[in-house]
Coordinates of C-alpha atoms (C1' of nucleotides) in Angstrom, one line a residue:
Chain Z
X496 CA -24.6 -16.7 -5.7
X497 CA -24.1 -15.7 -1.8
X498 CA -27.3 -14.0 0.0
X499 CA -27.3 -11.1 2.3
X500 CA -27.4 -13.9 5.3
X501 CA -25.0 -15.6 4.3
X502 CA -22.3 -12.0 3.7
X503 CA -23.7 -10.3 7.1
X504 CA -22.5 -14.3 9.1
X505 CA -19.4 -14.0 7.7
X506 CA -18.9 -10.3 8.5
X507 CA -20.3 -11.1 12.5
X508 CA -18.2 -14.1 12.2
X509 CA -14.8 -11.9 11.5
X510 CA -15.9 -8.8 14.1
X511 CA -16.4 -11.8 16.6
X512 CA -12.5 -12.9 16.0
X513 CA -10.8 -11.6 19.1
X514 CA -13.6 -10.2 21.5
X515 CA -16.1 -12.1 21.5
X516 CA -19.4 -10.4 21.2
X517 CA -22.5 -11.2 23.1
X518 CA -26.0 -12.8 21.6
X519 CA -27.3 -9.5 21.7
X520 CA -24.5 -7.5 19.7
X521 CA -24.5 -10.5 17.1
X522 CA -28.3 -9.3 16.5
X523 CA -28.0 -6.3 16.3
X524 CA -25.6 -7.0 13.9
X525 CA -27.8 -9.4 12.0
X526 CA -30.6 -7.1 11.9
X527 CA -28.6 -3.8 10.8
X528 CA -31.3 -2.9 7.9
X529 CA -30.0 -1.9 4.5
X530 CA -30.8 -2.3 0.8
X531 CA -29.5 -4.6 -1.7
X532 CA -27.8 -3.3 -4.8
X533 CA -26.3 -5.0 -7.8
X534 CA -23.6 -3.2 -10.3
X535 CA -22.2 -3.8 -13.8
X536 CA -18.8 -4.8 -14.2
X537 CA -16.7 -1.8 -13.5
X538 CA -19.0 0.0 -12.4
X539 CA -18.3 2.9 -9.6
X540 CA -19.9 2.5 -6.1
X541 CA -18.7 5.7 -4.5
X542 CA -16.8 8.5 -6.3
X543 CA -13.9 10.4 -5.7
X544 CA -14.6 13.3 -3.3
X545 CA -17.8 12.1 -3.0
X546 CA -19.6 12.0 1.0
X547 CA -20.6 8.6 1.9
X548 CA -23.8 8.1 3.7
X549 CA -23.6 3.9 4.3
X550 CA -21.3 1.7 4.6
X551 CA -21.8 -1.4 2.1
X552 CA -21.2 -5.2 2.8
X553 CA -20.6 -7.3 -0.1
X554 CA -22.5 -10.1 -1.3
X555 CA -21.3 -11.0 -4.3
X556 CA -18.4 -10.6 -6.5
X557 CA -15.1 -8.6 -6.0
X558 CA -15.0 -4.7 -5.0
X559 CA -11.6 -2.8 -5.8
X560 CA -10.6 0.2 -4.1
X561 CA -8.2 2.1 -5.7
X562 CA -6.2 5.9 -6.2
X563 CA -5.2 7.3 -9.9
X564 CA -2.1 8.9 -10.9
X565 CA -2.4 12.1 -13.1
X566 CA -1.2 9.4 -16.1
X567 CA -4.1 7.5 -15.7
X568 CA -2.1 4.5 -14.2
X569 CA -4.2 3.2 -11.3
X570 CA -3.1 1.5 -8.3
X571 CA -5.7 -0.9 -6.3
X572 CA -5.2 -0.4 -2.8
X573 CA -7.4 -3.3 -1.8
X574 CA -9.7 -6.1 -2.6
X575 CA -13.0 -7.0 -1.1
X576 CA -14.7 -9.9 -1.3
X577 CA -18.0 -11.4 0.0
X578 CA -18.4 -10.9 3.6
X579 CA -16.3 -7.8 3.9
X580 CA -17.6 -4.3 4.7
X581 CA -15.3 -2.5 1.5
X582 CA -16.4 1.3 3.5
X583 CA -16.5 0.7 7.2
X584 CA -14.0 3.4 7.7
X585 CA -16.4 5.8 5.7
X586 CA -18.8 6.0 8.8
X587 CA -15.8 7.7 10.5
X588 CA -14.1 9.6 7.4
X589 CA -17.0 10.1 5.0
X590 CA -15.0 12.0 2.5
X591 CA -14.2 9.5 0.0
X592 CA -10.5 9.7 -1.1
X593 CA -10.3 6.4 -3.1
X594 CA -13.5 5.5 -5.1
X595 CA -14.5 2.2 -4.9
X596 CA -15.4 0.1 -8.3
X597 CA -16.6 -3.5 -8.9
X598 CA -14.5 -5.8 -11.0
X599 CA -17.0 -7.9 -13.2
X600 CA -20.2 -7.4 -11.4
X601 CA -20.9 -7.0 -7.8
X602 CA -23.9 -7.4 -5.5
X603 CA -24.3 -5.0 -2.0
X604 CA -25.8 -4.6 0.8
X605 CA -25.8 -1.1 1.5
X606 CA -26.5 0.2 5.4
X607 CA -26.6 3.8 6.6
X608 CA -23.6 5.2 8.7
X609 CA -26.6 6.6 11.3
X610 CA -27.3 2.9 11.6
X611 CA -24.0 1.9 12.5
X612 CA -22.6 4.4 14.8
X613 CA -25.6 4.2 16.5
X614 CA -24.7 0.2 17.3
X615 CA -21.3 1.0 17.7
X616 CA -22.7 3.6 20.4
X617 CA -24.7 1.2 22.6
X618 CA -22.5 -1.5 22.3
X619 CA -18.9 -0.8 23.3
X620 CA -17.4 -4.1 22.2
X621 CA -18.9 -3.5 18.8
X622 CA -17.5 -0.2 18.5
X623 CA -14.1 -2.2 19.2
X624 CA -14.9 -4.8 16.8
X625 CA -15.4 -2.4 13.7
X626 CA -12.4 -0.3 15.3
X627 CA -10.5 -3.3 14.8
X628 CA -12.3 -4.6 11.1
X629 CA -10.5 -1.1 10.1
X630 CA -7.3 -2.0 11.9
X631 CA -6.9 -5.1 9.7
X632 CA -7.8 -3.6 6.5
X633 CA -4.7 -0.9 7.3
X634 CA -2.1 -4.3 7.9
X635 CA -3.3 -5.7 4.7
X636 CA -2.3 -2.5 3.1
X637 CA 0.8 -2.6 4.9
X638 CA 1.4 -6.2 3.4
X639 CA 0.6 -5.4 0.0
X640 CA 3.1 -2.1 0.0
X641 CA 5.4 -4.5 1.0
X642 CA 4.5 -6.6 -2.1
X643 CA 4.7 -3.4 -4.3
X644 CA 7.3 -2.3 -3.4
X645 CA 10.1 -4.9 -2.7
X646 CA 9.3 -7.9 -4.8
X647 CA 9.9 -9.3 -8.2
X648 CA 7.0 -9.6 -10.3
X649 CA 6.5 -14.0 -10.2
X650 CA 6.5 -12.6 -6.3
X651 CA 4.3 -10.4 -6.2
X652 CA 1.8 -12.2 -8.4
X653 CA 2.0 -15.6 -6.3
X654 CA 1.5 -13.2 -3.4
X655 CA -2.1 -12.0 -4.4
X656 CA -2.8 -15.1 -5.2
X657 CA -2.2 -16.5 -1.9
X658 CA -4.4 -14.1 -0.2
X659 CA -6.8 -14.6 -2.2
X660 CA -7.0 -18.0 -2.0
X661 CA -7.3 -17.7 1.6
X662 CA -9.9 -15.5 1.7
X663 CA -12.3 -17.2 -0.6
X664 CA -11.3 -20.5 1.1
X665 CA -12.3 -18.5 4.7
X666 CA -15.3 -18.4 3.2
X667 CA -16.2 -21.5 1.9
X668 CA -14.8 -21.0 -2.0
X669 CA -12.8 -24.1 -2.7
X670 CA -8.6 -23.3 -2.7
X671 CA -7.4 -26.0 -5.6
X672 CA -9.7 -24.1 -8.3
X673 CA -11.2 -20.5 -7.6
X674 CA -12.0 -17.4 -10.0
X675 CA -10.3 -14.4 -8.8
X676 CA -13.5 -12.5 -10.6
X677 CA -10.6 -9.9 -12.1
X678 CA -8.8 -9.5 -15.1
X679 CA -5.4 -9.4 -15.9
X680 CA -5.3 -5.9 -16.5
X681 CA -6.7 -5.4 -12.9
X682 CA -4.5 -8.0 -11.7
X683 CA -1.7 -5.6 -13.0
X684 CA -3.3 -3.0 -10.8
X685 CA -3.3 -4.8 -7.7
X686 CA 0.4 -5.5 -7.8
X687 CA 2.3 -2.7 -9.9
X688 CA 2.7 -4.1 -13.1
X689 CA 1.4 -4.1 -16.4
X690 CA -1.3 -6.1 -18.1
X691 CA 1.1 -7.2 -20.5
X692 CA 3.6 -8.6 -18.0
X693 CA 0.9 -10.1 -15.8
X694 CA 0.3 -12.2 -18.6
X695 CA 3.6 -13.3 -19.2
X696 CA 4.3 -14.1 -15.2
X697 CA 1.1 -16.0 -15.1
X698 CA 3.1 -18.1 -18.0
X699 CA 5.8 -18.9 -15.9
X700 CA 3.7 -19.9 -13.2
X701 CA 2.2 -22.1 -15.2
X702 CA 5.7 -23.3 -16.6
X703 CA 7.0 -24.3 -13.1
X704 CA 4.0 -25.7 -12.6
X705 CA 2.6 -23.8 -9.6
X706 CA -1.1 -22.9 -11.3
X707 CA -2.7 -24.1 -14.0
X708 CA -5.7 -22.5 -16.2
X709 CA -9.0 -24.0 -15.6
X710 CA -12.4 -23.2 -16.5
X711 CA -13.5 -20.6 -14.6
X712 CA -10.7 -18.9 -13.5
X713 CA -7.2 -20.3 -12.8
X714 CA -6.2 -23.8 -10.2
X715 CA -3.5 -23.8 -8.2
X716 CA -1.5 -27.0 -8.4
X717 CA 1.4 -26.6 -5.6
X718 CA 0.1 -24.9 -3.2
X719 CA 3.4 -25.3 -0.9
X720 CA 5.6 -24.2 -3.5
X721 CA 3.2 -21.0 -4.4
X722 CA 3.5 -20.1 -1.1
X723 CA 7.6 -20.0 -0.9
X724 CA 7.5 -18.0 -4.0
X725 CA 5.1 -15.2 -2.7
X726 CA 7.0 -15.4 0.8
X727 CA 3.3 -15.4 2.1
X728 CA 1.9 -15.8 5.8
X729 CA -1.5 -15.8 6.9
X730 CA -0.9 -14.0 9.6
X731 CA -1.8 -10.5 8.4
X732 CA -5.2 -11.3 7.5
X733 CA -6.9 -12.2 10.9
X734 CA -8.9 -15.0 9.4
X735 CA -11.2 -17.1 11.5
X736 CA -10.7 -20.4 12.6
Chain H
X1057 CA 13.0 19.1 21.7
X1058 CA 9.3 18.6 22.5
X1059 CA 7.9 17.8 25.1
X1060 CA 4.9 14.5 26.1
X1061 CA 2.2 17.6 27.4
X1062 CA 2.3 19.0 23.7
X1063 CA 2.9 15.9 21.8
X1064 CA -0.5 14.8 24.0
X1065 CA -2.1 18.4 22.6
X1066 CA -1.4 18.1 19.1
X1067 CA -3.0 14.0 19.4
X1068 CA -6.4 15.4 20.9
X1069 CA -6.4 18.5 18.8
X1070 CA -6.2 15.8 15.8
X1071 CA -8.9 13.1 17.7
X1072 CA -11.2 16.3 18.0
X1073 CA -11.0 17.0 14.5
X1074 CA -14.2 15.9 13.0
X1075 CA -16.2 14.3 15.9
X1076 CA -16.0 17.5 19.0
X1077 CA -15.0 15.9 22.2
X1078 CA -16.3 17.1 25.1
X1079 CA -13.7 18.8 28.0
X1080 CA -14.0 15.5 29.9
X1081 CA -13.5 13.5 26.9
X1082 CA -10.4 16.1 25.9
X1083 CA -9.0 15.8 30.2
X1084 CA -9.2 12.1 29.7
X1085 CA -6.4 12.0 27.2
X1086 CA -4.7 14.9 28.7
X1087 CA -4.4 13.1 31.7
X1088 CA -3.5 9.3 30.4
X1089 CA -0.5 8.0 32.5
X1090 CA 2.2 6.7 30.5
X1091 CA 6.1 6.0 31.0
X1092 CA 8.5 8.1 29.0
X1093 CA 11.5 6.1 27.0
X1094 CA 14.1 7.2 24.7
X1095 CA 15.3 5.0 22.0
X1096 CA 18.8 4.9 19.7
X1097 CA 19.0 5.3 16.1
X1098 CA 18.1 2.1 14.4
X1099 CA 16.4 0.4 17.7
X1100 CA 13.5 -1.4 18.0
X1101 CA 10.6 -0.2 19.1
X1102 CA 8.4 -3.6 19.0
X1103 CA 9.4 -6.6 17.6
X1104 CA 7.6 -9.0 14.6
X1105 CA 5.7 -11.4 16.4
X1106 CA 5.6 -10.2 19.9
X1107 CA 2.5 -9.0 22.0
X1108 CA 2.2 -5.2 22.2
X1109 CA 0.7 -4.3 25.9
X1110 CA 1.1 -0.7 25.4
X1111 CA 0.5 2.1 22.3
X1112 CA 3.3 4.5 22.0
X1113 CA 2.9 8.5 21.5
X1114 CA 5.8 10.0 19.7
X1115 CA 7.5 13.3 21.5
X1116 CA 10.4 13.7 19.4
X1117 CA 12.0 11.7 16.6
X1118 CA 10.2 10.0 13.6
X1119 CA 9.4 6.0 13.9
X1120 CA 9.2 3.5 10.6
X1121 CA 6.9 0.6 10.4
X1122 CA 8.5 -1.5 8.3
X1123 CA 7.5 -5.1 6.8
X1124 CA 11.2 -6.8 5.7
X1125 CA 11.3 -9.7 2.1
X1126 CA 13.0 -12.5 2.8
X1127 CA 16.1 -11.0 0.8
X1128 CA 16.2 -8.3 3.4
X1129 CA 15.0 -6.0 1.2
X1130 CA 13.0 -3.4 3.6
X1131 CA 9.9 -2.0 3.2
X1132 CA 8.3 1.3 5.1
X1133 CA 5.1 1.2 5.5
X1134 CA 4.1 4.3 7.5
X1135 CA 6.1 7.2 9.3
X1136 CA 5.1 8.7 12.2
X1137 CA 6.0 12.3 13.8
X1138 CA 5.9 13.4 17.2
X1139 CA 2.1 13.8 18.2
X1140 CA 1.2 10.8 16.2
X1141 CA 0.3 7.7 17.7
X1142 CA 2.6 5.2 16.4
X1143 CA 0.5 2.1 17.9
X1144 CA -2.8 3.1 18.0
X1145 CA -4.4 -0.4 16.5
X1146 CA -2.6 -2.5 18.7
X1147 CA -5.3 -1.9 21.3
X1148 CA -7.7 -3.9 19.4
X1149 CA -4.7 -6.3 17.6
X1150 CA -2.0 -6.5 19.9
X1151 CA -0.1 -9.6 17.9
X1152 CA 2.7 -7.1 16.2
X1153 CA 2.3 -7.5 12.5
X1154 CA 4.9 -5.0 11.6
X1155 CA 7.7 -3.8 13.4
X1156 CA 8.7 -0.6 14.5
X1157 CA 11.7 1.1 15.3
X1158 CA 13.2 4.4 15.6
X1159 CA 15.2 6.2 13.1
X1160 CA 17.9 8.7 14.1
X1161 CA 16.8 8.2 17.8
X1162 CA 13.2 9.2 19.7
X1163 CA 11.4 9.4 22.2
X1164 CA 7.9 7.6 23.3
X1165 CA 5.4 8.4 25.9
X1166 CA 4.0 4.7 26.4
X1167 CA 0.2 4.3 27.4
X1168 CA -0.9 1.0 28.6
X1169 CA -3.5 -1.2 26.0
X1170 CA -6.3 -1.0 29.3
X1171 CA -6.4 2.4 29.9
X1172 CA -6.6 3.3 26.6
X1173 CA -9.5 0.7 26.2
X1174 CA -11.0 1.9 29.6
X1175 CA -11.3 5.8 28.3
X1176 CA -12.7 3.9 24.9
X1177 CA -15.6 2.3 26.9
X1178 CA -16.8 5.0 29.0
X1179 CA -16.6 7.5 26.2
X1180 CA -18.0 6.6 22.4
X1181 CA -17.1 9.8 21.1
X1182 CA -13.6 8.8 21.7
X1183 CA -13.7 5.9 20.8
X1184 CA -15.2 6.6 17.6
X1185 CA -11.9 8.9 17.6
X1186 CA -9.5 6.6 18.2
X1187 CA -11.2 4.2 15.1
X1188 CA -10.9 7.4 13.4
X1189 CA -7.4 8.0 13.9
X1190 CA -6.3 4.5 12.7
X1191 CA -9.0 4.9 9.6
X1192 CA -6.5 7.7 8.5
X1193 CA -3.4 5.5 8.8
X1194 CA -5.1 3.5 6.4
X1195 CA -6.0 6.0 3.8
X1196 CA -2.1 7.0 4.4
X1197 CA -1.3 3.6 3.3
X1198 CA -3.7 3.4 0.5
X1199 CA -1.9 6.5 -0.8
X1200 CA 1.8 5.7 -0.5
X1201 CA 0.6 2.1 -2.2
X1202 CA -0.1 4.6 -4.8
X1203 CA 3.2 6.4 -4.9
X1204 CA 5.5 3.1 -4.5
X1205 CA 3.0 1.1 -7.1
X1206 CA 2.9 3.9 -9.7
X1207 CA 5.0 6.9 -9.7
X1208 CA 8.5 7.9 -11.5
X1209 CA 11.7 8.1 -9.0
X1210 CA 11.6 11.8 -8.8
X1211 CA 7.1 11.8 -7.9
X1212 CA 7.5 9.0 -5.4
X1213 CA 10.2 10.9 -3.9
X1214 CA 8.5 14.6 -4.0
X1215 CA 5.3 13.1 -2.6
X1216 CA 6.9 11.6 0.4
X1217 CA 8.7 15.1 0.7
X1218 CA 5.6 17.2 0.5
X1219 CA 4.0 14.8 3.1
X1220 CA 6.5 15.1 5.7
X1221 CA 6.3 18.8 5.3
X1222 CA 2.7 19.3 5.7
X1223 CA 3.0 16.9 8.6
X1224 CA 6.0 18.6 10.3
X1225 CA 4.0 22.1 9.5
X1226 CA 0.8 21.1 11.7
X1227 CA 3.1 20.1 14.3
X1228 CA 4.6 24.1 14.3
X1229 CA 8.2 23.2 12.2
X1230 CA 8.8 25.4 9.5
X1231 CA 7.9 24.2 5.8
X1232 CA 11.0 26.0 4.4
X1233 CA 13.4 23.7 6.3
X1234 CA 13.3 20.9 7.9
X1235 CA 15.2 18.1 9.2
X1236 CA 13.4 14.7 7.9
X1237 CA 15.4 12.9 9.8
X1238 CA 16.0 9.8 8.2
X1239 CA 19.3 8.6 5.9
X1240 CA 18.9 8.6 1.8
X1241 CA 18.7 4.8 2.7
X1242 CA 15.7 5.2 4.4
X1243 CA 13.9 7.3 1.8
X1244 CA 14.5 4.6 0.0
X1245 CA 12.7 2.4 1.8
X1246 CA 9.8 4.3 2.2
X1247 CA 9.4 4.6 -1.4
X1248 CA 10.5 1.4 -3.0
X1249 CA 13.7 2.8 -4.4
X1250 CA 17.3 2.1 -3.7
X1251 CA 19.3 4.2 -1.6
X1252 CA 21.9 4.8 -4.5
X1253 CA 18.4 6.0 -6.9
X1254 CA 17.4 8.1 -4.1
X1255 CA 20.7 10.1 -4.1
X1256 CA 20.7 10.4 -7.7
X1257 CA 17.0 11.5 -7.5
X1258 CA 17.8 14.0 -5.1
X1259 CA 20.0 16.2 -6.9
X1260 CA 17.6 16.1 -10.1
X1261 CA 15.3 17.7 -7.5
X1262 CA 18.1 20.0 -7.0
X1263 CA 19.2 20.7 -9.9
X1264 CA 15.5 21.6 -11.3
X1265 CA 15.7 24.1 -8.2
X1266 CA 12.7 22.3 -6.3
X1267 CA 14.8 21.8 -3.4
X1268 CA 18.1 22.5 -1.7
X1269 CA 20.2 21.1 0.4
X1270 CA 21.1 22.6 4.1
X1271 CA 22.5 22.8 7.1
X1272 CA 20.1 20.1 9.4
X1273 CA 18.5 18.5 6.4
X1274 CA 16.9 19.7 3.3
X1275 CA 15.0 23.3 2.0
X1276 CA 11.9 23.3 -0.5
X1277 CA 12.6 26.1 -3.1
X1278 CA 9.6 25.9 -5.0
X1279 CA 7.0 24.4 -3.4
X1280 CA 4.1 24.8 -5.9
X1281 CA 6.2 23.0 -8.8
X1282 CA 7.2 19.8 -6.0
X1283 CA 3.4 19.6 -5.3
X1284 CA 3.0 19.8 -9.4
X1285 CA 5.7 16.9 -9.7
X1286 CA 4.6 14.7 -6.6
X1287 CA 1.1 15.4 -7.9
X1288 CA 0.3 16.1 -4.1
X1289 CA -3.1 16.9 -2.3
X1290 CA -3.2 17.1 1.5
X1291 CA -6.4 15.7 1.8
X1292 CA -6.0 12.1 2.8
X1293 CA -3.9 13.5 5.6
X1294 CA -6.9 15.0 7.6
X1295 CA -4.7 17.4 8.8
X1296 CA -6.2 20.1 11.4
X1297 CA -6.9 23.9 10.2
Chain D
dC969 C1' 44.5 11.4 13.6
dG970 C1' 41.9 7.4 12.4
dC971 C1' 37.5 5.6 12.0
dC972 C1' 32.9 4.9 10.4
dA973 C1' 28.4 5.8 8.7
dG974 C1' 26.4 8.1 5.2
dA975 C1' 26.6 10.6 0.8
dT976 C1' 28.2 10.6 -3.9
dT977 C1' 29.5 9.0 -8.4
dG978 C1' 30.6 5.5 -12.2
dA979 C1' 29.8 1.6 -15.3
dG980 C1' 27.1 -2.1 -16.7
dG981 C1' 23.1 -5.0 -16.5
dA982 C1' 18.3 -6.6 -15.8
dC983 C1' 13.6 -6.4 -15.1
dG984 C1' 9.6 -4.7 -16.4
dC985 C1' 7.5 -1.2 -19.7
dT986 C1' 5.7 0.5 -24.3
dC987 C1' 3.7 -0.1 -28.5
dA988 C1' 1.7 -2.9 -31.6
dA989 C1' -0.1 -7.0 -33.8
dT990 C1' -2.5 -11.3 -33.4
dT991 C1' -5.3 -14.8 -31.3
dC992 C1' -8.9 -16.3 -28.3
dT993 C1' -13.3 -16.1 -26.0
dG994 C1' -18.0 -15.4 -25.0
dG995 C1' -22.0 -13.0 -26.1
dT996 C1' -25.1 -10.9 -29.6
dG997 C1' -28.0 -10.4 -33.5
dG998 C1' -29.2 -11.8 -38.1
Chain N
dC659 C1' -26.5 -21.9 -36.7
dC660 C1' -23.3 -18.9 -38.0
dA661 C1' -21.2 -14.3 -38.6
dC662 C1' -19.8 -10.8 -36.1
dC663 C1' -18.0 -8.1 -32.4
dA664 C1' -15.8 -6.3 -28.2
dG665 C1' -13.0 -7.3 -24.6
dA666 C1' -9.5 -10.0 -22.9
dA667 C1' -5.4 -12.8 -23.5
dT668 C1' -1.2 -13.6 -25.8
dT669 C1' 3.1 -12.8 -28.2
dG670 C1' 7.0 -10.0 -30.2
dA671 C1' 10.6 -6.4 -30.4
dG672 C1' 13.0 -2.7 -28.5
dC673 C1' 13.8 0.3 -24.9
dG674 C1' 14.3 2.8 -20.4
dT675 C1' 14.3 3.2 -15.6
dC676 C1' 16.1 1.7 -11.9
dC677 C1' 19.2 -1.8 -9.8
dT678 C1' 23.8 -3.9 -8.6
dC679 C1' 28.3 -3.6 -7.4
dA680 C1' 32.0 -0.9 -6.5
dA681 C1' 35.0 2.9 -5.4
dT682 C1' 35.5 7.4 -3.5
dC683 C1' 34.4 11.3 -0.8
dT684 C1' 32.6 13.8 3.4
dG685 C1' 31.7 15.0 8.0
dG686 C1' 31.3 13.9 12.8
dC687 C1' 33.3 11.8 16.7
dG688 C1' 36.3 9.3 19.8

DNA sequence: CGCCAGATTGAGGACGCTCAATTCTGGTGG
DNA sequence: CCACCAGAATTGAGCGTCCTCAATCTGGCG
């Protein structure tokens, strides 16, 4: 279980990447007041159409955005994990035009757009910071339209994998044996398939002996090889270090 | 043909949209120096890997962002119209992710990275703008993640359809018919399908009298059915009016 | 007139989907 | 402690959409 700290030092940590901010921006940062909120397992944060009044850093568990087709089928359109601000952009496009929804449970810390524009007003270099925070959420969608669109399903799969893996490892979740906190019907959603065939790729991952199952969640056995498969580089998602 | 002064009108007209900008903010863009360049069909506008020093403002022609598998296979990941600014985030993340390049020939007014930083830190209001301006590139992805993860043929290729026409309308070209400029291959790539599908997908559309084919491009017949088939709704544009 | 890129069409195949049944799992109440 | 239950995972069979690989056609241009 992650605290509020901990999620708002990873966030400074990431805005800090590639301008480096000074003592006094990191405060204000670290100070930003908010309120903490917990959510049942699929349980929506903001809803379609809806007019967002804070942005909302996440503590713990996984937070899906996502857009519906008149069928029903959903598509996610991106994955948040602790330490990432899932509705930065909302506190310069309120509207909401993809709700957001926890997978299996979710903690937030929730902070009012008035609050934030109003540090990304006295500080310039934060401004440019959560400019760019926005910047790299659009390449990751970039990255994963590539994914949906273009590659085999064992691809595609191994691809979100990867990522996650090095997200949750950027933030201090071990690699060899992590729960992805989603089910395989979700999983499905992330990469344009169906539960049903997720399952069945999982298999043959496990077959040529790239992941296994473990306890909570699945291991990942050859890490090298997984990453050949998915065709995956970092690169895209601006991780520290 | 158009030329850089309006291409720079309709950009501010869009940057004013939901945050007003002040005349001095509004001169400030007006008055950005920039080089004009031209470009061929099929040439590259920035290259994977290299260091972007400058953002690019279309004038005339339509630019792909693509992200390439290693099988070749190409993916589009946005489309941008003169008046857009193809290269807006690479202020704040100048390694090039994604490459761009030109489809049937354009030409770019080309801004420098510092003075588009300078105008950012002596005016918030534009920079909140300009962190605006690539928010709604993302929600564009988000949306054609949608369309490539979870639409038929004949949806995926009506949306992208009815979202080049409601882009080519703000700009002032008629809805009725327009050039898209870009080869049934291309299509393709923006929507996951092959070019072959996308030909065969095509005259379906025709033949259901949703659209026609003519003289510099294509005609929408019936527009409120192709917004019923591509289950289309402007909104995540943000388009001015 | 010949060339070339793009559009068009055909035939066959494959990957992933649909629908449905069954097993597994963890949590709950009796 | 066990029976029960809901949600998730797993498996099977059959099918359909879209892909692949060609061949042909068209229009623009040197």
């Amino acid at each position: 279980m992650n605290s509020v700290g901990q999620a708002l030092e990873f966030w400074v940590k990431r805005l800090a990447l590639r301008g480096p901010l000074t003592a006094c921006d990191r405060d204000m940062i670290l100070d930003l007041p908010g309120v903490t909120k917990t959510y049942r397992p699929s349980q929506d944060i903001v809803q379609l159409g809806a007019r967002a009044t804070q942005v909302s850093l996440v503590v713990d568990g996984v937070i899906a955005r996502f857009g519906q087709a008149r069928s029903g089928a959903r598509q996610l359109t991106a994955l948040y994990i602790p330490g990432d601000m899932c509705d930065l952009h909302s506190a310069v496009l309120p509207v909401v035009s993809a709700p957001l929804q926890s997978t299996q449970g979710a903690t937030l810390y929730r902070i009012s757009h008035d609050d934030i524009r109003d540090v990304a007003n006295r500080s310039p270099a934060l401004a440019r910071a959560f400019w760019r925070d926005c910047a790299v959420d659009g390449q990751i969608a970039s990255e994963w339209l590539l994914n949906v669109g273009r590659r085999s399903a064992i691809a595609k799969l191994s691809h979100l994998i990867c990522e996650l893996a090095c997200r949750f490892t950027a933030i201090g979740q071990p690699l060899a044996n992590f729960s992805i906190g989603m089910t395989q019907n979700q999983l499905g959603e992330a990469t344009g398939l169906t539960g049903v065939h997720v399952n069945r790729t999982l298999r043959l991952l496990r077959e040529q002996g790239l992941i296994a199952a473990s306890a909570n969640g699945l291991k990942i056995v050859d890490w090298p090889r997984l990453v050949a498969v998915a065709e995956f580089d970092t690169a895209y998602l601006h991780l520290p270090n």
